[in-house]
mmCIF file of C-alpha atoms in Angstrom:
data_model
loop_
_atom_site.group_PDB
_atom_site.id
_atom_site.type_symbol
_atom_site.label_atom_id
_atom_site.label_comp_id
_atom_site.label_asym_id
_atom_site.label_seq_id
_atom_site.Cartn_x
_atom_site.Cartn_y
_atom_site.Cartn_z
ATOM 1 C CA MET A 1 -30.920 -1.023 -16.085
ATOM 2 C CA HIS A 2 -29.609 -2.107 -12.429
ATOM 3 C CA LEU A 3 -27.180 0.272 -10.728
ATOM 4 C CA SER A 4 -24.921 -1.326 -7.890
ATOM 5 C CA PRO A 5 -25.672 -0.158 -4.263
ATOM 6 C CA PRO A 6 -23.353 2.981 -4.238
ATOM 7 C CA LEU A 7 -24.440 4.606 -7.251
ATOM 8 C CA ARG A 8 -28.016 3.827 -6.496
ATOM 9 C CA HIS A 9 -27.905 5.484 -3.240
ATOM 10 C CA TRP A 10 -25.397 8.407 -4.848
ATOM 11 C CA HIS A 11 -26.449 11.920 -2.994
ATOM 12 C CA PRO A 12 -24.334 14.842 -4.497
ATOM 13 C CA ALA A 13 -24.252 17.116 -1.315
ATOM 14 C CA ARG A 14 -23.399 14.226 1.198
ATOM 15 C CA ASP A 15 -20.750 12.729 -1.239
ATOM 16 C CA THR A 16 -19.124 15.662 -1.885
ATOM 17 C CA ARG A 17 -18.745 16.617 1.846
ATOM 18 C CA ARG A 18 -17.329 13.048 2.361
ATOM 19 C CA LEU A 19 -14.901 13.494 -0.586
ATOM 20 C CA ILE A 20 -13.617 16.982 0.635
ATOM 21 C CA ALA A 21 -13.116 15.540 4.189
ATOM 22 C CA GLU A 22 -11.344 12.621 2.801
ATOM 23 C CA LEU A 23 -9.041 15.068 0.720
ATOM 24 C CA VAL A 24 -8.470 17.210 3.777
ATOM 25 C CA HIS A 25 -6.576 14.294 5.025
ATOM 26 C CA SER A 26 -4.583 13.407 2.200
ATOM 27 C CA PRO A 27 -2.165 15.741 2.300
ATOM 28 C CA SER A 28 -1.428 15.200 6.071
ATOM 29 C CA GLU A 29 -1.176 11.536 5.258
ATOM 30 C CA LEU A 30 1.466 12.233 2.413
ATOM 31 C CA LEU A 31 3.211 14.037 4.665
ATOM 32 C CA VAL A 32 3.764 11.471 7.177
ATOM 33 C CA LEU A 33 4.877 9.272 4.418
ATOM 34 C CA ILE A 34 7.241 12.101 3.470
ATOM 35 C CA GLY A 35 8.543 12.366 7.194
ATOM 36 C CA VAL A 36 9.233 8.476 7.153
ATOM 37 C CA TRP A 37 11.092 9.057 4.073
ATOM 38 C CA LEU A 38 13.452 11.715 5.565
ATOM 39 C CA THR A 39 14.214 10.041 8.737
ATOM 40 C CA ALA A 40 15.643 7.032 6.633
ATOM 41 C CA ALA A 41 16.984 9.301 3.979
ATOM 42 C CA PRO A 42 20.450 9.322 5.844
ATOM 43 C CA LEU A 43 21.062 5.620 5.589
ATOM 44 C CA VAL A 44 19.971 5.698 1.590
ATOM 45 C CA PHE A 45 22.168 8.614 0.634
ATOM 46 C CA SER A 46 26.275 9.643 1.824
ATOM 47 C CA HIS A 47 25.592 11.962 4.321
ATOM 48 C CA ASN A 48 28.707 10.318 5.699
ATOM 49 C CA SER A 49 30.738 12.124 2.972
ATOM 50 C CA ALA A 50 29.737 15.532 4.028
ATOM 51 C CA THR A 51 32.576 17.943 5.902
ATOM 52 C CA ASN A 52 29.866 18.019 9.104
ATOM 53 C CA THR A 53 30.093 14.497 11.071
ATOM 54 C CA TYR A 54 26.397 14.851 12.016
ATOM 55 C CA ALA A 55 24.984 16.178 8.960
ATOM 56 C CA GLY A 56 22.250 13.304 8.474
ATOM 57 C CA TRP A 57 20.668 14.119 11.728
ATOM 58 C CA SER A 58 19.163 17.434 10.478
ATOM 59 C CA ASP A 59 16.938 15.107 8.167
ATOM 60 C CA VAL A 60 16.240 12.523 11.025
ATOM 61 C CA ILE A 61 14.918 15.315 13.088
ATOM 62 C CA SER A 62 13.156 17.048 10.839
ATOM 63 C CA GLY A 63 11.661 13.877 9.267
ATOM 64 C CA LEU A 64 10.434 12.822 12.938
ATOM 65 C CA GLY A 65 8.915 16.419 13.390
ATOM 66 C CA LEU A 66 7.158 16.197 10.118
ATOM 67 C CA VAL A 67 5.493 12.553 11.190
ATOM 68 C CA VAL A 68 4.432 14.213 14.358
ATOM 69 C CA LEU A 69 2.943 17.524 12.690
ATOM 70 C CA ALA A 70 1.283 15.414 10.128
ATOM 71 C CA TYR A 71 -0.003 12.655 12.429
ATOM 72 C CA LEU A 72 -1.711 15.402 14.609
ATOM 73 C CA ARG A 73 -3.201 17.350 11.709
ATOM 74 C CA VAL A 74 -4.800 13.623 10.380
ATOM 75 C CA MET A 75 -6.014 13.144 13.928
ATOM 76 C CA THR A 76 -7.572 16.274 14.709
ATOM 77 C CA PRO A 77 -7.773 18.777 11.362
ATOM 78 C CA ALA A 78 -9.661 21.366 12.841
ATOM 79 C CA GLY A 79 -7.933 24.403 14.217
ATOM 80 C CA THR A 80 -4.698 23.473 13.106
ATOM 81 C CA THR A 81 -3.536 26.230 10.546
ATOM 82 C CA TRP A 82 -0.526 26.969 13.192
ATOM 83 C CA MET A 83 0.599 23.211 12.309
ATOM 84 C CA MET A 84 0.589 23.436 8.902
ATOM 85 C CA LEU A 85 2.414 26.824 8.942
ATOM 86 C CA LEU A 86 5.491 25.056 11.301
ATOM 87 C CA THR A 87 5.341 22.097 8.380
ATOM 88 C CA ALA A 88 6.013 24.211 5.663
ATOM 89 C CA ALA A 89 8.601 26.232 8.184
ATOM 90 C CA VAL A 90 10.278 22.546 8.545
ATOM 91 C CA GLY A 91 10.154 21.944 4.867
ATOM 92 C CA ALA A 92 12.146 25.495 4.126
ATOM 93 C CA TRP A 93 14.609 24.281 6.735
ATOM 94 C CA VAL A 94 15.216 20.915 4.648
ATOM 95 C CA ILE A 95 15.619 23.029 1.763
ATOM 96 C CA ALA A 96 18.139 25.210 3.540
ATOM 97 C CA ALA A 97 20.123 22.263 5.526
ATOM 98 C CA PRO A 98 22.379 21.004 2.678
ATOM 99 C CA PHE A 99 23.777 24.460 2.598
ATOM 100 C CA VAL A 100 23.691 25.552 6.037
ATOM 101 C CA ARG A 101 24.897 22.175 7.458
ATOM 102 C CA GLY A 102 27.733 21.862 4.618
ATOM 103 C CA TYR A 103 26.812 18.751 2.829
ATOM 104 C CA ALA A 104 26.014 20.451 -0.204
ATOM 105 C CA GLU A 105 28.556 18.936 -2.105
ATOM 106 C CA VAL A 106 26.969 15.600 -2.107
ATOM 107 C CA PRO A 107 24.423 15.782 -4.946
ATOM 108 C CA SER A 108 22.148 13.071 -4.346
ATOM 109 C CA THR A 109 21.700 14.160 -0.445
ATOM 110 C CA THR A 110 21.046 17.778 -1.434
ATOM 111 C CA TRP A 111 18.790 17.026 -4.397
ATOM 112 C CA ASN A 112 16.366 14.803 -1.843
ATOM 113 C CA ASP A 113 16.416 17.711 0.593
ATOM 114 C CA VAL A 114 15.305 20.095 -1.970
ATOM 115 C CA LEU A 115 12.949 17.915 -3.796
ATOM 116 C CA VAL A 116 11.331 16.769 -0.428
ATOM 117 C CA GLY A 117 11.543 20.253 1.084
ATOM 118 C CA ALA A 118 9.456 21.558 -1.843
ATOM 119 C CA ALA A 119 6.961 18.704 -1.575
ATOM 120 C CA VAL A 120 6.299 19.280 2.107
ATOM 121 C CA ILE A 121 5.716 23.174 1.455
ATOM 122 C CA ALA A 122 3.203 22.369 -1.332
ATOM 123 C CA LEU A 123 1.415 19.599 0.616
ATOM 124 C CA SER A 124 1.309 21.860 3.771
ATOM 125 C CA PHE A 125 -0.170 24.306 1.427
ATOM 126 C CA ALA A 126 -2.835 22.309 -0.193
ATOM 127 C CA SER A 127 -3.611 21.019 3.326
ATOM 128 C CA TRP A 128 -4.081 24.305 4.756
ATOM 129 C CA TRP A 129 -6.415 25.321 1.541
ATOM 130 C CA LEU A 130 -8.335 22.143 1.536
ATOM 131 C CA GLY A 131 -8.801 22.437 5.282
ATOM 132 C CA ARG A 132 -10.089 26.279 4.860
ATOM 133 C CA ARG A 133 -12.657 25.126 1.990
ATOM 134 C CA LYS A 134 -13.776 22.672 4.182
ATOM 135 C CA ALA A 135 -14.603 25.260 7.333
#
């Protein structure tokens, strides 16, 4: 039986370390994509129907902050626990923003912010936990 080159040279310890290293980056890479989505969300959803004139700016600023924090985490994962805490705080703000900023009466925008904020908090925790396991 002939094994393909990757399987023939498979080593459990080395490949497990590589898999964990790749998994550590995955939540942060997803956070970058979520940040891009959150930045574009005011163009997709009706923030203009909110009572607050600049309701969409909360999502734009939070999305850009997520992109920066997650990108920095991807580039330098060691010793960045504080970044994941700050990212989770941004996720909590995204959940609270529709109620604080006064656009909770727009269901599509509110649900988008609540679901995106929950995903940000979950991915922040996953990134922290995987990074902790690697160390």
